[in-house]
Coordinates of C-alpha atoms and ligand atoms in Angstrom, one line a residue:
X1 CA 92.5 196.1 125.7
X2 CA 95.1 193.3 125.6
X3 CA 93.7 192.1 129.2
X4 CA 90.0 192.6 128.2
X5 CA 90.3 190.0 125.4
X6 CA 92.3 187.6 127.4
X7 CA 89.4 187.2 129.8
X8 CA 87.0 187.7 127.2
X9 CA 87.8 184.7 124.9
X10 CA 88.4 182.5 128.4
X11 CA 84.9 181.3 129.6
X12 CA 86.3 180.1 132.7
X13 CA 88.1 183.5 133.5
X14 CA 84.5 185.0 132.3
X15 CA 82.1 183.1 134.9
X16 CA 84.7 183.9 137.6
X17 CA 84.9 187.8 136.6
X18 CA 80.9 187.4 137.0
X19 CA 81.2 185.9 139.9
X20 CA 83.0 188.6 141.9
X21 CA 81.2 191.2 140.0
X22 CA 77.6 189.5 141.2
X23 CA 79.2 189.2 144.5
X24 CA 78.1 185.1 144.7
X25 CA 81.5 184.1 145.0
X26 CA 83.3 182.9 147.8
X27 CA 86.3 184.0 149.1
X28 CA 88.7 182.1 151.3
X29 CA 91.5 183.8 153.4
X30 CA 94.6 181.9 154.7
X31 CA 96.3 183.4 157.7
X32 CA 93.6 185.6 160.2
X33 CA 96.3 187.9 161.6
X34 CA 96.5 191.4 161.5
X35 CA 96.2 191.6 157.5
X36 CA 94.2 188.7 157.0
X37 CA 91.5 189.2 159.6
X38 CA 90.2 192.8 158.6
X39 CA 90.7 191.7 155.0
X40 CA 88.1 189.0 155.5
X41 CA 85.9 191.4 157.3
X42 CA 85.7 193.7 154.5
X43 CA 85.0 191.1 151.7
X44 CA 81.9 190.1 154.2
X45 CA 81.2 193.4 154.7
X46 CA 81.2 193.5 150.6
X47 CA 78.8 191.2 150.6
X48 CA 80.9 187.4 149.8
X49 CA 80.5 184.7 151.7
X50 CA 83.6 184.0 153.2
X51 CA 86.0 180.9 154.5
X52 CA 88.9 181.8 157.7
X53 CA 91.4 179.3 157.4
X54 CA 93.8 179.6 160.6
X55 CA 96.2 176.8 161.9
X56 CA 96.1 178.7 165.4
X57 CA 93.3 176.3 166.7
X58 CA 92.9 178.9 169.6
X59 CA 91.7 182.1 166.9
X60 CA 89.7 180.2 165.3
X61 CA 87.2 179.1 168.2
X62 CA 87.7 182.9 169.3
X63 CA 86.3 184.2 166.3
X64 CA 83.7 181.3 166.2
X65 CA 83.1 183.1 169.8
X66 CA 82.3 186.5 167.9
X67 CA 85.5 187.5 169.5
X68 CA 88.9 189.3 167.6
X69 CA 92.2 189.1 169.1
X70 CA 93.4 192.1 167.2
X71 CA 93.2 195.3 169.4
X72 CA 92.2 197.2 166.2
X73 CA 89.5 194.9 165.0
X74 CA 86.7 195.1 166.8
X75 CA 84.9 192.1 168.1
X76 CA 81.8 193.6 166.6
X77 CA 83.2 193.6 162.9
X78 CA 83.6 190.1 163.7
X79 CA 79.8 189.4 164.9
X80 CA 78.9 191.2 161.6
X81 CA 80.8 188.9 159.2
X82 CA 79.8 185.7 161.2
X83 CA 76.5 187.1 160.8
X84 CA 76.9 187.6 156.9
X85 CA 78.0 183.4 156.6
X86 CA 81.6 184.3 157.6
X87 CA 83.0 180.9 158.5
X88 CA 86.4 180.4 160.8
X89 CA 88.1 177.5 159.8
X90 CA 91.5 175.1 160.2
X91 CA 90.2 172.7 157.7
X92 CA 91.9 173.5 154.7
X93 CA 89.2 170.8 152.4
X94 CA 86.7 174.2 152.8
X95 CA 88.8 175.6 150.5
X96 CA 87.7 173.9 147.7
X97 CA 84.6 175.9 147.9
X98 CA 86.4 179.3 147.9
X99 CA 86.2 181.0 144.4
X100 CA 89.1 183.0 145.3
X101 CA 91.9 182.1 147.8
X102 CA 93.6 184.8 149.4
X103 CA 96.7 184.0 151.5
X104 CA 97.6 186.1 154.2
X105 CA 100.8 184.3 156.0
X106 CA 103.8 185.5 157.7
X107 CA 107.1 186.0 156.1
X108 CA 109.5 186.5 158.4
X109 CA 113.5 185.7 158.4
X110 CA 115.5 183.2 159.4
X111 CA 117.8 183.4 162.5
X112 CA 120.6 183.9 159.7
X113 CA 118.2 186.6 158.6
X114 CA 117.4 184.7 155.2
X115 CA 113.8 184.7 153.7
X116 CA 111.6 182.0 156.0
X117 CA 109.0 180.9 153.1
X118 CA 108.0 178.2 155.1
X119 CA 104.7 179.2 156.2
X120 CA 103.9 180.1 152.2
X121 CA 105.0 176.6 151.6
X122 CA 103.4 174.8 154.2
X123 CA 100.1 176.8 152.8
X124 CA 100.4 175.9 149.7
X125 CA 101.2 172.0 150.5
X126 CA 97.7 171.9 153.1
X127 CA 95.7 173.7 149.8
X128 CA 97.0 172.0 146.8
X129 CA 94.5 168.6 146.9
X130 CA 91.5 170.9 147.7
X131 CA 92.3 173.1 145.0
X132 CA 90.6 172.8 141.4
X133 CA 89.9 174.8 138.1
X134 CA 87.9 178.0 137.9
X135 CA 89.9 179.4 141.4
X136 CA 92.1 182.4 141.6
X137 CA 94.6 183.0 144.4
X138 CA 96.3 185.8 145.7
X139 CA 99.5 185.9 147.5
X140 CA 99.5 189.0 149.9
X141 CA 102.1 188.2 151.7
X142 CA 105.5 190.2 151.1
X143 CA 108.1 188.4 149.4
X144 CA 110.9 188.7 147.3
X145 CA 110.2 188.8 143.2
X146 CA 109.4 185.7 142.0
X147 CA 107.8 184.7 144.8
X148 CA 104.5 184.1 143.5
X149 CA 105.6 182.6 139.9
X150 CA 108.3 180.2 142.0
X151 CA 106.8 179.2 145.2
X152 CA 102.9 178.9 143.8
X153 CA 102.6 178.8 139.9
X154 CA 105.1 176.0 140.1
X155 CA 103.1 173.6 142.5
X156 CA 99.8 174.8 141.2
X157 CA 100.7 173.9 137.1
X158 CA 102.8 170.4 138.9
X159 CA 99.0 169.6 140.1
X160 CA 97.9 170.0 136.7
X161 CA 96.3 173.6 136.4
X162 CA 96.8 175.7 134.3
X163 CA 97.7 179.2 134.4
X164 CA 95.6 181.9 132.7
X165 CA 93.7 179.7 131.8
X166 CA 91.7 177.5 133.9
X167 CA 93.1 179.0 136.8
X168 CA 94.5 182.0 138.0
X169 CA 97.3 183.7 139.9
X170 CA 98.0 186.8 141.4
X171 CA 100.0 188.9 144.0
X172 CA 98.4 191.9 145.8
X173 CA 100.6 193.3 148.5
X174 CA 99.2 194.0 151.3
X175 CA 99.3 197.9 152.8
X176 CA 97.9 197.2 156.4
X177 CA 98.5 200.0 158.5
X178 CA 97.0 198.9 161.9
X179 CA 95.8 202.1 164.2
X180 CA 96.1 204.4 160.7
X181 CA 92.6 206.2 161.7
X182 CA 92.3 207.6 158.0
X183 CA 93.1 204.7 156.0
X184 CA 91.9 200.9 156.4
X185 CA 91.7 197.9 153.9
X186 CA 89.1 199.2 151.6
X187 CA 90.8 203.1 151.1
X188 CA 94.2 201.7 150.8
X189 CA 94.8 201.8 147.3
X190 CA 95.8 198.2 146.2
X191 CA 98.5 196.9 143.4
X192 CA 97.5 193.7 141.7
X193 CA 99.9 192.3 139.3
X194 CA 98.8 188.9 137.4
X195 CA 100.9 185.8 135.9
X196 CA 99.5 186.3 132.6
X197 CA 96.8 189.1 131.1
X198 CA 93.7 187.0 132.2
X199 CA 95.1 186.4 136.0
X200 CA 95.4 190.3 136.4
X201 CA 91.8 190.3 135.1
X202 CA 90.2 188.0 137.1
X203 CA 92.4 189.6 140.5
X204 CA 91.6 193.1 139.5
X205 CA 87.8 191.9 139.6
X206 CA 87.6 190.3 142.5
X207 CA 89.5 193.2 144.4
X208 CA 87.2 196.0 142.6
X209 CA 84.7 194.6 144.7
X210 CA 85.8 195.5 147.7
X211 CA 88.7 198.2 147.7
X212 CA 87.9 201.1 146.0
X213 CA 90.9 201.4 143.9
X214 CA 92.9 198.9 142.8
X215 CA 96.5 199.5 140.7
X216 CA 97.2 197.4 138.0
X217 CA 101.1 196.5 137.4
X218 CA 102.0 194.1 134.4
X219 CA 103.4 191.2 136.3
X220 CA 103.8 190.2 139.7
X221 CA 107.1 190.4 139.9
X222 CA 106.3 193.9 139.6
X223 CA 103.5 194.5 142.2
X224 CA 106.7 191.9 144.5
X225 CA 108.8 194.8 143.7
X226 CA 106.0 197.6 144.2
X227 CA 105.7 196.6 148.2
X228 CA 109.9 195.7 149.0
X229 CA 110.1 199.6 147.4
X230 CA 107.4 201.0 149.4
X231 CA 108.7 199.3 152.7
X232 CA 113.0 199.7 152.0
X233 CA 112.3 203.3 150.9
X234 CA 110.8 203.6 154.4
X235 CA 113.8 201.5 156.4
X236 CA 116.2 203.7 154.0
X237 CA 115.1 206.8 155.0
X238 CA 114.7 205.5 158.9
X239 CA 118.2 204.8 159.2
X240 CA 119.1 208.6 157.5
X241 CA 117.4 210.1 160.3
X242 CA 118.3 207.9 162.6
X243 CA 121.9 208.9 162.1
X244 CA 121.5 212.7 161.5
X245 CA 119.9 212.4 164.9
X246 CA 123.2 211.2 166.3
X247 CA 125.3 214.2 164.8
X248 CA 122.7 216.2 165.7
X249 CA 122.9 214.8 169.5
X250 CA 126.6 215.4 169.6
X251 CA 126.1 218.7 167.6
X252 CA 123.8 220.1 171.0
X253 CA 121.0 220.0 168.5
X254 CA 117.4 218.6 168.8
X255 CA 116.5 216.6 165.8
X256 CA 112.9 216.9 165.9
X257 CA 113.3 220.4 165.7
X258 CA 115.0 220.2 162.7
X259 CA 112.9 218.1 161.3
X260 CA 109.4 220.2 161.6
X261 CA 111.8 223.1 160.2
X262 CA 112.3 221.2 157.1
X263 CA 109.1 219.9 156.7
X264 CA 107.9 223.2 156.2
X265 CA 109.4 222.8 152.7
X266 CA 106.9 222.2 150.6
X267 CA 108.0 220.2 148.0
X268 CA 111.0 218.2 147.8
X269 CA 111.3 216.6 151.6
X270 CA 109.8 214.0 153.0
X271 CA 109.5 214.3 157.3
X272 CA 110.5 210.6 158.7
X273 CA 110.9 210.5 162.3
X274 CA 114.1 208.9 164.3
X275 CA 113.5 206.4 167.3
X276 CA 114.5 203.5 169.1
X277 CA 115.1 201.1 166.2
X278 CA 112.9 199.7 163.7
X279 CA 109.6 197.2 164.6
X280 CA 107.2 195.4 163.2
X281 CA 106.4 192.9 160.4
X282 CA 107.8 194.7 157.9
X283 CA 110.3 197.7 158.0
X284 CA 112.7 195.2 160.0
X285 CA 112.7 192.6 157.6
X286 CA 111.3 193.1 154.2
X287 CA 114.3 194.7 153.1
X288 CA 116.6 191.8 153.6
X289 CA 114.0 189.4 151.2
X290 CA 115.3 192.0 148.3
X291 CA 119.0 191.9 149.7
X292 CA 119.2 188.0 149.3
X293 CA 117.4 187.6 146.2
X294 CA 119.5 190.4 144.6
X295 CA 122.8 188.3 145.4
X296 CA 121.3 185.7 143.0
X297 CA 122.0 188.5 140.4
X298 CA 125.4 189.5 142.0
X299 CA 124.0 192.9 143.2
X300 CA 125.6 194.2 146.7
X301 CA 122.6 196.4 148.1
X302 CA 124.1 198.7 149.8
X303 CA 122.0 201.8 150.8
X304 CA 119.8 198.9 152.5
X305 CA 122.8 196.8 154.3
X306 CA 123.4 200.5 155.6
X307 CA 120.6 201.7 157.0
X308 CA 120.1 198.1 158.6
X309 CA 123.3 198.7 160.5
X310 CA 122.4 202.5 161.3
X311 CA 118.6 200.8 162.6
X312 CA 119.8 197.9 164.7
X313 CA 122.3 199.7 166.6
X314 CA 119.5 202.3 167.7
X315 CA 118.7 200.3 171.2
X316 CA 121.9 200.3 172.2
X317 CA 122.5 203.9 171.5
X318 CA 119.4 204.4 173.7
X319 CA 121.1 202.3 176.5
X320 CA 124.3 204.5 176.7
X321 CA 121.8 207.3 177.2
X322 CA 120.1 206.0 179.8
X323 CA 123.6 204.3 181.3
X324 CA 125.3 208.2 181.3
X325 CA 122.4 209.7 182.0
X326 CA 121.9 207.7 185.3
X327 CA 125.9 208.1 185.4
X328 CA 125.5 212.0 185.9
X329 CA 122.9 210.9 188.8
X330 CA 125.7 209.2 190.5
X331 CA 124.0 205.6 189.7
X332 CA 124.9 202.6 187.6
X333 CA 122.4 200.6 185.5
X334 CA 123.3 197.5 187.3
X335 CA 120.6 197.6 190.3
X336 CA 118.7 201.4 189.1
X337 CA 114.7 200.6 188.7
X338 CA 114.2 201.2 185.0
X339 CA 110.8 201.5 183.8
X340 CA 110.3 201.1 179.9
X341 CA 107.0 202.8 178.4
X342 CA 105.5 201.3 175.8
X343 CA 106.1 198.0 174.3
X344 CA 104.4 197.6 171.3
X345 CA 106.4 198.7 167.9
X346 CA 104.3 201.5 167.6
X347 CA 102.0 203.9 169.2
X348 CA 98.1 202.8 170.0
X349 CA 98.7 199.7 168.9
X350 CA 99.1 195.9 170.9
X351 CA 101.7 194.7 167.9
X352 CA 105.0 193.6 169.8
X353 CA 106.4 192.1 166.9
X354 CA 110.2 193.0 166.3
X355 CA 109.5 195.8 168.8
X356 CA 112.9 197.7 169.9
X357 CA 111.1 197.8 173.6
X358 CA 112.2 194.1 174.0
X359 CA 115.8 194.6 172.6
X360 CA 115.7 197.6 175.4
X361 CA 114.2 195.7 178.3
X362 CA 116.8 192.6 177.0
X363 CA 120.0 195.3 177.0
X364 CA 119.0 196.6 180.1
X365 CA 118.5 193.2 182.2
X366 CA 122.1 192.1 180.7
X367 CA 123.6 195.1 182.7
X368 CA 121.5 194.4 186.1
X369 CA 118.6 196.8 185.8
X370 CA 115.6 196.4 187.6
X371 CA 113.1 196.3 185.4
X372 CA 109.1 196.8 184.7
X373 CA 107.4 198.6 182.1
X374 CA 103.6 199.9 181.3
X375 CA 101.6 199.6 178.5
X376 CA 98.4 199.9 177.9
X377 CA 98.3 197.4 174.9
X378 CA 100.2 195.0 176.1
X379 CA 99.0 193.9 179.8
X380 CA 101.5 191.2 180.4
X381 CA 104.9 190.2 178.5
X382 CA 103.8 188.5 175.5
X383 CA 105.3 185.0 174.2
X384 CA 108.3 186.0 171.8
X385 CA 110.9 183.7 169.6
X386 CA 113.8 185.7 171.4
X387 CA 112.4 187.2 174.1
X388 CA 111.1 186.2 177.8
X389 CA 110.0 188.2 180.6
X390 CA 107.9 187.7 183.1
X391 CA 106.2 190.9 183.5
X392 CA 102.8 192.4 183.8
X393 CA 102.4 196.1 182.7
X394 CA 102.5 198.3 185.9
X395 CA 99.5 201.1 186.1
X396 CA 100.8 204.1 185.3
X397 CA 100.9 206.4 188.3
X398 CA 103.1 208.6 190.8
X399 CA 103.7 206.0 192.7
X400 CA 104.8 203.6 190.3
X401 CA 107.0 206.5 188.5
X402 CA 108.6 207.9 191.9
X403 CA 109.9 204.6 192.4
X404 CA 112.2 204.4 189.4
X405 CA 115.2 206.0 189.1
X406 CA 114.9 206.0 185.1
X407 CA 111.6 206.2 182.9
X408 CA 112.4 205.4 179.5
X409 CA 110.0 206.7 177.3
X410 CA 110.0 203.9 173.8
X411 CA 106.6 204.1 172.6
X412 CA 104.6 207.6 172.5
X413 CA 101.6 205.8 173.1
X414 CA 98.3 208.5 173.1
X415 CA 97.0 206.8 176.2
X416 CA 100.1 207.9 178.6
X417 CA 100.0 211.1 180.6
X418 CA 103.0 213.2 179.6
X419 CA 102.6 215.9 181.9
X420 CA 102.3 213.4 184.9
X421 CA 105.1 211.2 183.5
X422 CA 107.3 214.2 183.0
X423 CA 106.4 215.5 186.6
X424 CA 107.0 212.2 188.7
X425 CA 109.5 210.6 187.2
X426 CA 113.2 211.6 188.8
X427 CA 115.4 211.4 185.1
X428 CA 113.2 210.5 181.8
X429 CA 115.2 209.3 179.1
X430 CA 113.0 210.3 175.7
X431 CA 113.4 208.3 172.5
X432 CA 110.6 209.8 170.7
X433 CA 111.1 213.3 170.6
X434 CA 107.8 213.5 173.0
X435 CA 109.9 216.9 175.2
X436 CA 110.2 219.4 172.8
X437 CA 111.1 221.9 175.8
X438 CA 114.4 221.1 177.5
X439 CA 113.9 220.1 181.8
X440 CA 116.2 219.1 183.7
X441 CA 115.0 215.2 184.4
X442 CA 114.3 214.5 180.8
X443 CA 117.3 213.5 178.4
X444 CA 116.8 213.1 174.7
X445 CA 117.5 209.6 173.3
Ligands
NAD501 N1 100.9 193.5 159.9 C1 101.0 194.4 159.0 O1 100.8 195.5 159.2 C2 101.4 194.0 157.6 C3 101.3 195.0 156.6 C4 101.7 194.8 155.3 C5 102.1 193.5 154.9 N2 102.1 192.5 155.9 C6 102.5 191.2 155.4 O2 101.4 190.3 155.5 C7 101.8 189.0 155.8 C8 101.0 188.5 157.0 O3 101.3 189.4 158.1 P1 100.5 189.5 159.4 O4 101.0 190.7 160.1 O5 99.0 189.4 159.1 O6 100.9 188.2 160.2 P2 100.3 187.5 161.5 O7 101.3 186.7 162.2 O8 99.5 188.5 162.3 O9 99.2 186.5 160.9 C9 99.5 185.4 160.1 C10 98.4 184.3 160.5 O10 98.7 183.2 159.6 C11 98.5 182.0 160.3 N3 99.2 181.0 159.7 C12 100.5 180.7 159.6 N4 100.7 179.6 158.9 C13 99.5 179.2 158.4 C14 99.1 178.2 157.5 N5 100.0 177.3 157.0 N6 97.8 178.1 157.2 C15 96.9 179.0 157.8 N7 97.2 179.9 158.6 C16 98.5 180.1 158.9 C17 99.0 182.4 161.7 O11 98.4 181.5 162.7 C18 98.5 183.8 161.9 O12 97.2 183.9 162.5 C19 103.3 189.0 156.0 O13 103.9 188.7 154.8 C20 103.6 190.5 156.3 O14 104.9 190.9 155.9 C21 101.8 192.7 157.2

């Protein structure tokens, strides 16, 4: 009631509202990667016009060419929106006609594994002279609490608007899962929380239009605090399983096993699934944004510090599987052909980002290997901050798995022929719990 008569006695937060509810309003995206591309797609699809604004000069010709760069974005969804006035852009002065303004940049860490808000800042410096009363943004991107009150509200009120009132302010985590055949942007439940009553109005609004269910949380601090929970609760519960599966290793058990025992349970348990270490955007490093902002409040966070540890050592607990298992062959790793499968993050996707198949490959060349690996996604080594190879993915064959004298199995990828894999290759070292059956050339990593 409270947020319906904020909005209500505002008239600029009242044309906006009718705006997005009339679909005539247009709505600008910052950052066309995997979050901010389908997100753009759907508001088109919603029926907005829409503004792409990319510094990558190279996406943004590529989508001016009806073409995505995202393997699970389909060139076609593209064609659509550019169809329906969609309009690629690295001119941020467009963004002065955007009604809303939804930024969709990455948050990564630094190498000291601090919070990198850089590309948050450097958006907000490029937007703030094209930006004017009667807009809303959104921060999607993750960040720590305060974030969005700190990093935007600040600059946006220095510049003379005013918040809540002639302009408004929102953050709306993003819940991307790309691959997730079941869930995409507009089934994903999404939390909006606002800097003041009317800002939660006029996000909710805008966001009704094209998600079917959006979550209202009193601040955005809160919705901040919403997504760090959603993603440490996830990294937590990683690292649990990721260590029960060394006991269970030393114990002569197979952890997978015990894990579809226990999620017979059904209430109470919640299956999570050990592997290589942690990838991606997210699991790796949203934690550690809460970690260093909790310090400001002299909190030690433990449970998370923990199951960091427990994740990051996982490639190299893989590597002294591989190292005695090729041991038992009579081999060193110095000099054996390895061949990695997989190197995206995760399965059916093209997403390298933070993968544990480059800290593999990386581990392995430091001891001599020979190396190669296959993926289906990924046809040649992709450009990484601390990773280079030069390597093309091998077809996956006999011939190319008779040559190795180790297969190691990262990413379960649907594509990949198990049977043939398990058949032709001499010792298979198994991170993801792919064997359930025990054979005498595969070994359980
Ligand atoms: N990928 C996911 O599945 C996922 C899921 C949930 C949340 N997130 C969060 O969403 C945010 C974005 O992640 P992503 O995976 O889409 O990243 P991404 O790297 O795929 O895309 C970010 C895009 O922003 C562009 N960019 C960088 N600086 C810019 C600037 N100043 N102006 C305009 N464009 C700029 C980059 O060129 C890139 O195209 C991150 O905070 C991430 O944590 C990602």
């Amino acid at each position: 009631m409270t947020d319906r008569l904020a909005a209500a006695k505002n008239p600029v937060a009242e044309a906006l509202i009718e705006r997005f509810k009339t679909r005539t309003a247009t709505v600008g995206v910052v950052g066309l990667g995997y979050v901010g591309l389908p997100l753009v797609c759907r508001f088109a699809e919603a029926g907005f016009k829409t503004i792409g604004f990319d510094i990558d000069p190279a996406k943004v010709e590529a989508l001016k060419k009806r073409q995505s760069y995202i393997g699970t974005v389909e060139s076609k969804r593209v064609a659509e929106a550019l169809e329906r006035g969609f309009q690629p852009t690295a001119d941020y002065a467009l963004a002065a006609q955007a009604d809303a303004i939804i930024i969709c940049v990455p948050t990564p860490l630094t190498k000291t594994r601090e919070p990198d808000l850089q590309y948050i800042t450097r958006t907000m410096e490029a937007l703030l002279p094209h930006l004017r009363p009667g807009q809303l943004i959104s921060l999607e991107s993750t960040s720590y609490p305060g974030t969005t009150e700190e990093e935007i509200r600040t600059r946006t009120e220095a510049k003379g608007l005013r918040t809540g009132e002639d302009f408004f302010l929102v953050f709306s985590p993003e819940r991307e899962d790309p691959g997730n055949e079941r869930f995409s942007t507009k089934n994903i439940p999404k939390i909006c929380g606002g800097s003041t009553p009317a800002c939660l109005e006029v996000g909710v609004a805008l966001y009704s239009q094209a998600i079917d269910q959006v979550v209202p949380v009193s601040s955005t601090r809160v919705a901040e605090m919403a997504k760090l929970l959603e993603n440490i609760h996830r990294a937590v519960n990683i690292g649990l399983v990721n260590e029960m599966k060394i006991i269970a290793d030393k114990m002569g058990i197979d952890i997978h096993e015990v894990i579809r025992a226990a999620a017979t349970k059904p209430f109470g348990f919640v299956p999570y699934t050990p592997g290589p270490g942690l990838g991606g955007h997210c699991i790796p490093i949203d934690p550690f944004y809460l970690t260093w902002k909790a310090r400001e409040y002299g909190v030690n966070t433990r449970f998370i510090e923990l199951a960091g540890e427990v994740n990051r050592a996982m490639p190299e607990w893989v590597i002294n599987k591989v190292s005695s298992a090729l041991n038992d062959t009579g081999k060193a790793i110095k000099g054996a052909r390895i061949l990695v499968l997989g190197l995206a993050y995760k399965k059916n996707v093209d997403d390298v980002r933070e993968s544990p198949a480059a800290e593999i490959l990386e581990l392995l060349r430091d001891r001599g290997a020979l190396l190669s690996y296959s993926d289906p996604h990924v046809p040649s080594f992709p450009k990484m901050r601390e990773h280079q190879f030069d390597l093309k993915s091998l077809p996956l064959n006999a011939q190319t798995l008779l040559k190795q004298d180790c297969v190691v199995l990262v990413t379960d990828h649907d594509a990949f022929d198990y049977e043939s894999i398990a058949k032709h290759s001499k010792l298979l070292v198994d991170t993801r719990g792919r064997y359930p059956k025990p054979a005498g050339n595969i070994v359980k990593a």
